[in-house]
Amino acid sequence: MPLLVMKFGGTSVANLDRIRRAAKRVGVEVAKGYDVIVIVSAMSGKTNELVGWVNETSPLYDAREYDAVVSSGENVTAGLMALTLQEMDVPARSWQGWQVPLKTTSAHSQARIEEIGTDNINAKFGEGMRVAVVAGFQGISPEGRITTLGRGGSDTTAVAFAAAFGAERCDIYTDVDGVYTTDPRICDKARKLDKIAFEEMLELASLGAKVLQTRSVELAMRYKVKLRVLSSFEEQSDEAGTLVCDEEEIMESNVVNGVAYSRDEAKLTCLSVADRPGIAATIFGCLSDAGVNVDMIVQNISEDGRTDMTFSCPTDQVKRAEVALNGFKEKGELNYAELVADTTVAKISVVGIGMRSQSGVAAKMFKVLSDEGINIKVITTSEIKISVLVDRKYMELAVQALHDAFDLDKAS
């Protein structure tokens, strides 16, 4: 039988009524002749509750026990979904990560998938099972311990299963009805996209769009998994949602296809650093060892053998960065005058595969922000993206102005 992967996020399985609603969608696909692998998240809010319990019990927790506790939310949902399907006379069984098995690295709370065994589930399909309900977000380490894939890991689980089993399609059900040109809560002119290229979706996801987890888009692009984002709260049609696909499947695209933002950004600057070979390697090696996720980097022109090094990172990693860099300074491995942190910035980005063949996008973006009186603190670019750091108080104004300027409310 053809195979379909369906993933339901936390809001889609938030209570028993929503689980029943999701199960009915699964039943529709089974009636069409599909075998279905359903990937489920924990009920909405449950993972945060479990994380809170861990932190309250042991602030300096053992990551192996963290994973054992936090992964339990998905186990509950998987069991309830399987029971609901059985009540509908659909042959279903729940599966935890270790039963599949979904093999991962040993990096607890941030494990990466290494292999998905297909024999166990395929054997059960051969025996008459029509739906395998798999607990997302979790796997098993080489040591036989439960691991988790990081927040949003159920998206990654779903795409990985679609790749491993050669699924016809991977449908991601969430609380929005597709991918929008920007956040509709900030810009009421935001428009749902019928299709978006993998590369654009990957940039948007990494730049703050919350629709899909970044690693899931990377996997989909690598293994050419047809990915569709849908709402679990609206009536469905074959054209519903947004299809994430190869660039070749999109006939014509706007120069800019989306505006993303990240509110929780910080800008740190090492003032008057010795400008010598290897200084950047020292600074960013130190930050890497401390687990700081550095994004934008700018180095000023050297003067009298000294320079300023500026970078951005998530606001919740500022303290970690400060401790790491000051530690290197105290040990004499770094020499800078002062470390200045600005935690009141936001990152605004425009993304579009059309930027490859169209000039003037950066100039237009900067002119729009200038006309609104918004000062740019840092700029980075790639082939299909331009990102800037601005004062956080101007974030919504910047998103709305850029959305209007690039006519994103209009289809190409």
mmCIF file with all atom_site columns, N, CA and C in Angstrom, residues 331-386:
data_model
loop_
_atom_site.group_PDB
_atom_site.id
_atom_site.type_symbol
_atom_site.label_atom_id
_atom_site.label_alt_id
_atom_site.label_comp_id
_atom_site.label_asym_id
_atom_site.label_entity_id
_atom_site.label_seq_id
_atom_site.pdbx_PDB_ins_code
_atom_site.Cartn_x
_atom_site.Cartn_y
_atom_site.Cartn_z
_atom_site.occupancy
_atom_site.B_iso_or_equiv
_atom_site.pdbx_formal_charge
_atom_site.auth_seq_id
_atom_site.auth_comp_id
_atom_site.auth_asym_id
_atom_site.auth_atom_id
_atom_site.pdbx_PDB_model_num
ATOM 1   N N  . LYS A 1 331 ? 42.618 34.488 31.806  1.00 0.00 ? 331 LYS A N  1
ATOM 2   C CA . LYS A 1 331 ? 43.720 33.542 31.622  1.00 0.00 ? 331 LYS A CA 1
ATOM 3   C C  . LYS A 1 331 ? 44.795 34.081 30.667  1.00 0.00 ? 331 LYS A C  1
ATOM 4   N N  . GLY A 1 332 ? 44.558 35.261 30.120  1.00 0.00 ? 332 GLY A N  1
ATOM 5   C CA . GLY A 1 332 ? 45.538 35.864 29.226  1.00 0.00 ? 332 GLY A CA 1
ATOM 6   C C  . GLY A 1 332 ? 45.458 35.381 27.790  1.00 0.00 ? 332 GLY A C  1
ATOM 7   N N  . GLU A 1 333 ? 44.403 34.626 27.456  1.00 0.00 ? 333 GLU A N  1
ATOM 8   C CA . GLU A 1 333 ? 44.273 34.101 26.101  1.00 0.00 ? 333 GLU A CA 1
ATOM 9   C C  . GLU A 1 333 ? 43.582 35.095 25.161  1.00 0.00 ? 333 GLU A C  1
ATOM 10  N N  . LEU A 1 334 ? 42.952 36.116 25.740  1.00 0.00 ? 334 LEU A N  1
ATOM 11  C CA . LEU A 1 334 ? 42.310 37.183 24.975  1.00 0.00 ? 334 LEU A CA 1
ATOM 12  C C  . LEU A 1 334 ? 42.667 38.515 25.610  1.00 0.00 ? 334 LEU A C  1
ATOM 13  N N  . ASN A 1 335 ? 42.774 39.533 24.765  1.00 0.00 ? 335 ASN A N  1
ATOM 14  C CA . ASN A 1 335 ? 43.089 40.860 25.283  1.00 0.00 ? 335 ASN A CA 1
ATOM 15  C C  . ASN A 1 335 ? 42.142 41.861 24.627  1.00 0.00 ? 335 ASN A C  1
ATOM 16  N N  . TYR A 1 336 ? 41.149 42.318 25.383  1.00 0.00 ? 336 TYR A N  1
ATOM 17  C CA . TYR A 1 336 ? 40.236 43.345 24.882  1.00 0.00 ? 336 TYR A CA 1
ATOM 18  C C  . TYR A 1 336 ? 39.938 44.310 26.014  1.00 0.00 ? 336 TYR A C  1
ATOM 19  N N  . ALA A 1 337 ? 39.525 45.522 25.631  1.00 0.00 ? 337 ALA A N  1
ATOM 20  C CA . ALA A 1 337 ? 39.314 46.570 26.634  1.00 0.00 ? 337 ALA A CA 1
ATOM 21  C C  . ALA A 1 337 ? 38.009 46.365 27.404  1.00 0.00 ? 337 ALA A C  1
ATOM 22  N N  . GLU A 1 338 ? 36.954 45.984 26.672  1.00 0.00 ? 338 GLU A N  1
ATOM 23  C CA . GLU A 1 338 ? 35.639 45.881 27.320  1.00 0.00 ? 338 GLU A CA 1
ATOM 24  C C  . GLU A 1 338 ? 34.735 44.998 26.471  1.00 0.00 ? 338 GLU A C  1
ATOM 25  N N  . LEU A 1 339 ? 33.808 44.283 27.132  1.00 0.00 ? 339 LEU A N  1
ATOM 26  C CA . LEU A 1 339 ? 32.787 43.490 26.446  1.00 0.00 ? 339 LEU A CA 1
ATOM 27  C C  . LEU A 1 339 ? 31.440 44.162 26.683  1.00 0.00 ? 339 LEU A C  1
ATOM 28  N N  . VAL A 1 340 ? 30.843 44.662 25.613  1.00 0.00 ? 340 VAL A N  1
ATOM 29  C CA . VAL A 1 340 ? 29.591 45.414 25.712  1.00 0.00 ? 340 VAL A CA 1
ATOM 30  C C  . VAL A 1 340 ? 28.450 44.580 25.149  1.00 0.00 ? 340 VAL A C  1
ATOM 31  N N  . ALA A 1 341 ? 27.372 44.418 25.922  1.00 0.00 ? 341 ALA A N  1
ATOM 32  C CA . ALA A 1 341 ? 26.206 43.640 25.486  1.00 0.00 ? 341 ALA A CA 1
ATOM 33  C C  . ALA A 1 341 ? 24.989 44.543 25.324  1.00 0.00 ? 341 ALA A C  1
ATOM 34  N N  . ASP A 1 342 ? 24.322 44.393 24.213  1.00 0.00 ? 342 ASP A N  1
ATOM 35  C CA . ASP A 1 342 ? 23.058 45.102 23.952  1.00 0.00 ? 342 ASP A CA 1
ATOM 36  C C  . ASP A 1 342 ? 21.972 44.042 23.782  1.00 0.00 ? 342 ASP A C  1
ATOM 37  N N  . THR A 1 343 ? 21.076 43.951 24.751  1.00 0.00 ? 343 THR A N  1
ATOM 38  C CA . THR A 1 343 ? 20.023 42.922 24.722  1.00 0.00 ? 343 THR A CA 1
ATOM 39  C C  . THR A 1 343 ? 18.681 43.495 24.287  1.00 0.00 ? 343 THR A C  1
ATOM 40  N N  . THR A 1 344 ? 18.699 44.626 23.586  1.00 0.00 ? 344 THR A N  1
ATOM 41  C CA . THR A 1 344 ? 17.445 45.273 23.173  1.00 0.00 ? 344 THR A CA 1
ATOM 42  C C  . THR A 1 344 ? 17.350 45.365 21.659  1.00 0.00 ? 344 THR A C  1
ATOM 43  N N  . VAL A 1 345 ? 17.857 44.356 20.952  1.00 0.00 ? 345 VAL A N  1
ATOM 44  C CA . VAL A 1 345 ? 17.811 44.375 19.490  1.00 0.00 ? 345 VAL A CA 1
ATOM 45  C C  . VAL A 1 345 ? 16.943 43.228 18.968  1.00 0.00 ? 345 VAL A C  1
ATOM 46  N N  . ALA A 1 346 ? 16.571 43.338 17.718  1.00 0.00 ? 346 ALA A N  1
ATOM 47  C CA . ALA A 1 346 ? 15.828 42.271 17.028  1.00 0.00 ? 346 ALA A CA 1
ATOM 48  C C  . ALA A 1 346 ? 16.441 42.097 15.637  1.00 0.00 ? 346 ALA A C  1
ATOM 49  N N  . LYS A 1 347 ? 16.299 40.909 15.095  1.00 0.00 ? 347 LYS A N  1
ATOM 50  C CA . LYS A 1 347 ? 16.819 40.626 13.745  1.00 0.00 ? 347 LYS A CA 1
ATOM 51  C C  . LYS A 1 347 ? 15.656 40.596 12.763  1.00 0.00 ? 347 LYS A C  1
ATOM 52  N N  . ILE A 1 348 ? 15.795 41.338 11.685  1.00 0.00 ? 348 ILE A N  1
ATOM 53  C CA . ILE A 1 348 ? 14.793 41.378 10.617  1.00 0.00 ? 348 ILE A CA 1
ATOM 54  C C  . ILE A 1 348 ? 15.452 40.861 9.346   1.00 0.00 ? 348 ILE A C  1
ATOM 55  N N  . SER A 1 349 ? 14.778 39.978 8.624   1.00 0.00 ? 349 SER A N  1
ATOM 56  C CA . SER A 1 349 ? 15.367 39.389 7.421   1.00 0.00 ? 349 SER A CA 1
ATOM 57  C C  . SER A 1 349 ? 14.355 39.356 6.294   1.00 0.00 ? 349 SER A C  1
ATOM 58  N N  . VAL A 1 350 ? 14.843 39.585 5.074   1.00 0.00 ? 350 VAL A N  1
ATOM 59  C CA . VAL A 1 350 ? 14.036 39.349 3.875   1.00 0.00 ? 350 VAL A CA 1
ATOM 60  C C  . VAL A 1 350 ? 14.649 38.160 3.150   1.00 0.00 ? 350 VAL A C  1
ATOM 61  N N  . VAL A 1 351 ? 13.789 37.288 2.617   1.00 0.00 ? 351 VAL A N  1
ATOM 62  C CA . VAL A 1 351 ? 14.235 36.031 2.008   1.00 0.00 ? 351 VAL A CA 1
ATOM 63  C C  . VAL A 1 351 ? 13.540 35.838 0.666   1.00 0.00 ? 351 VAL A C  1
ATOM 64  N N  . GLY A 1 352 ? 14.287 35.359 -0.330  1.00 0.00 ? 352 GLY A N  1
ATOM 65  C CA . GLY A 1 352 ? 13.657 35.037 -1.609  1.00 0.00 ? 352 GLY A CA 1
ATOM 66  C C  . GLY A 1 352 ? 14.658 34.475 -2.602  1.00 0.00 ? 352 GLY A C  1
ATOM 67  N N  . ILE A 1 353 ? 14.285 33.375 -3.261  1.00 0.00 ? 353 ILE A N  1
ATOM 68  C CA . ILE A 1 353 ? 15.187 32.802 -4.268  1.00 0.00 ? 353 ILE A CA 1
ATOM 69  C C  . ILE A 1 353 ? 15.317 33.729 -5.478  1.00 0.00 ? 353 ILE A C  1
ATOM 70  N N  . GLY A 1 354 ? 14.354 34.631 -5.663  1.00 0.00 ? 354 GLY A N  1
ATOM 71  C CA . GLY A 1 354 ? 14.429 35.584 -6.770  1.00 0.00 ? 354 GLY A CA 1
ATOM 72  C C  . GLY A 1 354 ? 15.560 36.584 -6.618  1.00 0.00 ? 354 GLY A C  1
ATOM 73  N N  . MET A 1 355 ? 16.112 36.712 -5.404  1.00 0.00 ? 355 MET A N  1
ATOM 74  C CA . MET A 1 355 ? 17.205 37.652 -5.161  1.00 0.00 ? 355 MET A CA 1
ATOM 75  C C  . MET A 1 355 ? 18.470 37.251 -5.914  1.00 0.00 ? 355 MET A C  1
ATOM 76  N N  . ARG A 1 356 ? 18.563 35.963 -6.306  1.00 0.00 ? 356 ARG A N  1
ATOM 77  C CA . ARG A 1 356 ? 19.741 35.503 -7.050  1.00 0.00 ? 356 ARG A CA 1
ATOM 78  C C  . ARG A 1 356 ? 19.904 36.248 -8.377  1.00 0.00 ? 356 ARG A C  1
ATOM 79  N N  . SER A 1 357 ? 18.783 36.582 -8.983  1.00 0.00 ? 357 SER A N  1
ATOM 80  C CA . SER A 1 357 ? 18.833 37.161 -10.333 1.00 0.00 ? 357 SER A CA 1
ATOM 81  C C  . SER A 1 357 ? 18.350 38.604 -10.387 1.00 0.00 ? 357 SER A C  1
ATOM 82  N N  . GLN A 1 358 ? 18.136 39.220 -9.232  1.00 0.00 ? 358 GLN A N  1
ATOM 83  C CA . GLN A 1 358 ? 17.606 40.586 -9.213  1.00 0.00 ? 358 GLN A CA 1
ATOM 84  C C  . GLN A 1 358 ? 18.496 41.451 -8.342  1.00 0.00 ? 358 GLN A C  1
ATOM 85  N N  . SER A 1 359 ? 18.953 42.560 -8.855  1.00 0.00 ? 359 SER A N  1
ATOM 86  C CA . SER A 1 359 ? 19.791 43.478 -8.074  1.00 0.00 ? 359 SER A CA 1
ATOM 87  C C  . SER A 1 359 ? 18.913 44.515 -7.375  1.00 0.00 ? 359 SER A C  1
ATOM 88  N N  . GLY A 1 360 ? 19.500 45.222 -6.422  1.00 0.00 ? 360 GLY A N  1
ATOM 89  C CA . GLY A 1 360 ? 18.825 46.345 -5.782  1.00 0.00 ? 360 GLY A CA 1
ATOM 90  C C  . GLY A 1 360 ? 17.980 46.006 -4.572  1.00 0.00 ? 360 GLY A C  1
ATOM 91  N N  . VAL A 1 361 ? 17.935 44.729 -4.169  1.00 0.00 ? 361 VAL A N  1
ATOM 92  C CA . VAL A 1 361 ? 17.095 44.362 -3.023  1.00 0.00 ? 361 VAL A CA 1
ATOM 93  C C  . VAL A 1 361 ? 17.636 44.984 -1.742  1.00 0.00 ? 361 VAL A C  1
ATOM 94  N N  . ALA A 1 362 ? 18.950 44.898 -1.540  1.00 0.00 ? 362 ALA A N  1
ATOM 95  C CA . ALA A 1 362 ? 19.545 45.464 -0.325  1.00 0.00 ? 362 ALA A CA 1
ATOM 96  C C  . ALA A 1 362 ? 19.314 46.973 -0.266  1.00 0.00 ? 362 ALA A C  1
ATOM 97  N N  . ALA A 1 363 ? 19.545 47.656 -1.391  1.00 0.00 ? 363 ALA A N  1
ATOM 98  C CA . ALA A 1 363 ? 19.354 49.107 -1.416  1.00 0.00 ? 363 ALA A CA 1
ATOM 99  C C  . ALA A 1 363 ? 17.922 49.481 -1.077  1.00 0.00 ? 363 ALA A C  1
ATOM 100 N N  . LYS A 1 364 ? 16.975 48.713 -1.606  1.00 0.00 ? 364 LYS A N  1
ATOM 101 C CA . LYS A 1 364 ? 15.561 48.988 -1.324  1.00 0.00 ? 364 LYS A CA 1
ATOM 102 C C  . LYS A 1 364 ? 15.240 48.747 0.144   1.00 0.00 ? 364 LYS A C  1
ATOM 103 N N  . MET A 1 365 ? 15.747 47.653 0.688   1.00 0.00 ? 365 MET A N  1
ATOM 104 C CA . MET A 1 365 ? 15.496 47.334 2.096   1.00 0.00 ? 365 MET A CA 1
ATOM 105 C C  . MET A 1 365 ? 16.037 48.442 3.007   1.00 0.00 ? 365 MET A C  1
ATOM 106 N N  . PHE A 1 366 ? 17.272 48.880 2.744   1.00 0.00 ? 366 PHE A N  1
ATOM 107 C CA . PHE A 1 366 ? 17.889 49.894 3.594   1.00 0.00 ? 366 PHE A CA 1
ATOM 108 C C  . PHE A 1 366 ? 17.173 51.236 3.463   1.00 0.00 ? 366 PHE A C  1
ATOM 109 N N  . LYS A 1 367 ? 16.702 51.550 2.244   1.00 0.00 ? 367 LYS A N  1
ATOM 110 C CA . LYS A 1 367 ? 15.963 52.816 2.031   1.00 0.00 ? 367 LYS A CA 1
ATOM 111 C C  . LYS A 1 367 ? 14.642 52.793 2.795   1.00 0.00 ? 367 LYS A C  1
ATOM 112 N N  . VAL A 1 368 ? 13.950 51.657 2.780   1.00 0.00 ? 368 VAL A N  1
ATOM 113 C CA . VAL A 1 368 ? 12.675 51.530 3.494   1.00 0.00 ? 368 VAL A CA 1
ATOM 114 C C  . VAL A 1 368 ? 12.882 51.756 4.989   1.00 0.00 ? 368 VAL A C  1
ATOM 115 N N  . LEU A 1 369 ? 13.894 51.109 5.552   1.00 0.00 ? 369 LEU A N  1
ATOM 116 C CA . LEU A 1 369 ? 14.159 51.266 6.985   1.00 0.00 ? 369 LEU A CA 1
ATOM 117 C C  . LEU A 1 369 ? 14.579 52.700 7.312   1.00 0.00 ? 369 LEU A C  1
ATOM 118 N N  . SER A 1 370 ? 15.374 53.293 6.435   1.00 0.00 ? 370 SER A N  1
ATOM 119 C CA . SER A 1 370 ? 15.791 54.687 6.638   1.00 0.00 ? 370 SER A CA 1
ATOM 120 C C  . SER A 1 370 ? 14.594 55.624 6.648   1.00 0.00 ? 370 SER A C  1
ATOM 121 N N  . ASP A 1 371 ? 13.673 55.430 5.693   1.00 0.00 ? 371 ASP A N  1
ATOM 122 C CA . ASP A 1 371 ? 12.480 56.284 5.620   1.00 0.00 ? 371 ASP A CA 1
ATOM 123 C C  . ASP A 1 371 ? 11.627 56.187 6.879   1.00 0.00 ? 371 ASP A C  1
ATOM 124 N N  . GLU A 1 372 ? 11.701 55.054 7.571   1.00 0.00 ? 372 GLU A N  1
ATOM 125 C CA . GLU A 1 372 ? 10.929 54.876 8.809   1.00 0.00 ? 372 GLU A CA 1
ATOM 126 C C  . GLU A 1 372 ? 11.725 55.321 10.039  1.00 0.00 ? 372 GLU A C  1
ATOM 127 N N  . GLY A 1 373 ? 12.934 55.846 9.810   1.00 0.00 ? 373 GLY A N  1
ATOM 128 C CA . GLY A 1 373 ? 13.749 56.305 10.934  1.00 0.00 ? 373 GLY A CA 1
ATOM 129 C C  . GLY A 1 373 ? 14.356 55.178 11.751  1.00 0.00 ? 373 GLY A C  1
ATOM 130 N N  . ILE A 1 374 ? 14.566 54.023 11.112  1.00 0.00 ? 374 ILE A N  1
ATOM 131 C CA . ILE A 1 374 ? 15.101 52.849 11.809  1.00 0.00 ? 374 ILE A CA 1
ATOM 132 C C  . ILE A 1 374 ? 16.576 52.701 11.495  1.00 0.00 ? 374 ILE A C  1
ATOM 133 N N  . ASN A 1 375 ? 17.418 52.750 12.511  1.00 0.00 ? 375 ASN A N  1
ATOM 134 C CA . ASN A 1 375 ? 18.858 52.630 12.334  1.00 0.00 ? 375 ASN A CA 1
ATOM 135 C C  . ASN A 1 375 ? 19.278 51.162 12.288  1.00 0.00 ? 375 ASN A C  1
ATOM 136 N N  . ILE A 1 376 ? 20.164 50.835 11.358  1.00 0.00 ? 376 ILE A N  1
ATOM 137 C CA . ILE A 1 376 ? 20.678 49.476 11.214  1.00 0.00 ? 376 ILE A CA 1
ATOM 138 C C  . ILE A 1 376 ? 21.986 49.357 11.993  1.00 0.00 ? 376 ILE A C  1
ATOM 139 N N  . LYS A 1 377 ? 22.075 48.350 12.853  1.00 0.00 ? 377 LYS A N  1
ATOM 140 C CA . LYS A 1 377 ? 23.259 48.152 13.686  1.00 0.00 ? 377 LYS A CA 1
ATOM 141 C C  . LYS A 1 377 ? 24.251 47.162 13.073  1.00 0.00 ? 377 LYS A C  1
ATOM 142 N N  . VAL A 1 378 ? 23.736 46.082 12.465  1.00 0.00 ? 378 VAL A N  1
ATOM 143 C CA . VAL A 1 378 ? 24.576 45.050 11.862  1.00 0.00 ? 378 VAL A CA 1
ATOM 144 C C  . VAL A 1 378 ? 23.879 44.543 10.609  1.00 0.00 ? 378 VAL A C  1
ATOM 145 N N  . ILE A 1 379 ? 24.639 44.183 9.585   1.00 0.00 ? 379 ILE A N  1
ATOM 146 C CA . ILE A 1 379 ? 24.085 43.650 8.333   1.00 0.00 ? 379 ILE A CA 1
ATOM 147 C C  . ILE A 1 379 ? 24.814 42.368 7.971   1.00 0.00 ? 379 ILE A C  1
ATOM 148 N N  . THR A 1 380 ? 24.079 41.350 7.549   1.00 0.00 ? 380 THR A N  1
ATOM 149 C CA . THR A 1 380 ? 24.691 40.178 6.921   1.00 0.00 ? 380 THR A CA 1
ATOM 150 C C  . THR A 1 380 ? 23.842 39.788 5.711   1.00 0.00 ? 380 THR A C  1
ATOM 151 N N  . THR A 1 381 ? 24.492 39.169 4.730   1.00 0.00 ? 381 THR A N  1
ATOM 152 C CA . THR A 1 381 ? 23.770 38.761 3.518   1.00 0.00 ? 381 THR A CA 1
ATOM 153 C C  . THR A 1 381 ? 24.188 37.355 3.113   1.00 0.00 ? 381 THR A C  1
ATOM 154 N N  . SER A 1 382 ? 23.307 36.715 2.363   1.00 0.00 ? 382 SER A N  1
ATOM 155 C CA . SER A 1 382 ? 23.651 35.481 1.663   1.00 0.00 ? 382 SER A CA 1
ATOM 156 C C  . SER A 1 382 ? 23.007 35.582 0.283   1.00 0.00 ? 382 SER A C  1
ATOM 157 N N  . GLU A 1 383 ? 23.072 34.507 -0.482  1.00 0.00 ? 383 GLU A N  1
ATOM 158 C CA . GLU A 1 383 ? 22.565 34.537 -1.852  1.00 0.00 ? 383 GLU A CA 1
ATOM 159 C C  . GLU A 1 383 ? 21.074 34.846 -1.907  1.00 0.00 ? 383 GLU A C  1
ATOM 160 N N  . ILE A 1 384 ? 20.299 34.368 -0.905  1.00 0.00 ? 384 ILE A N  1
ATOM 161 C CA . ILE A 1 384 ? 18.846 34.562 -0.951  1.00 0.00 ? 384 ILE A CA 1
ATOM 162 C C  . ILE A 1 384 ? 18.321 35.224 0.325   1.00 0.00 ? 384 ILE A C  1
ATOM 163 N N  . LYS A 1 385 ? 19.190 35.909 1.081   1.00 0.00 ? 385 LYS A N  1
ATOM 164 C CA . LYS A 1 385 ? 18.753 36.491 2.348   1.00 0.00 ? 385 LYS A CA 1
ATOM 165 C C  . LYS A 1 385 ? 19.546 37.742 2.668   1.00 0.00 ? 385 LYS A C  1
ATOM 166 N N  . ILE A 1 386 ? 18.859 38.737 3.267   1.00 0.00 ? 386 ILE A N  1
ATOM 167 C CA . ILE A 1 386 ? 19.516 39.897 3.860   1.00 0.00 ? 386 ILE A CA 1
ATOM 168 C C  . ILE A 1 386 ? 18.963 40.051 5.266   1.00 0.00 ? 386 ILE A C  1
#
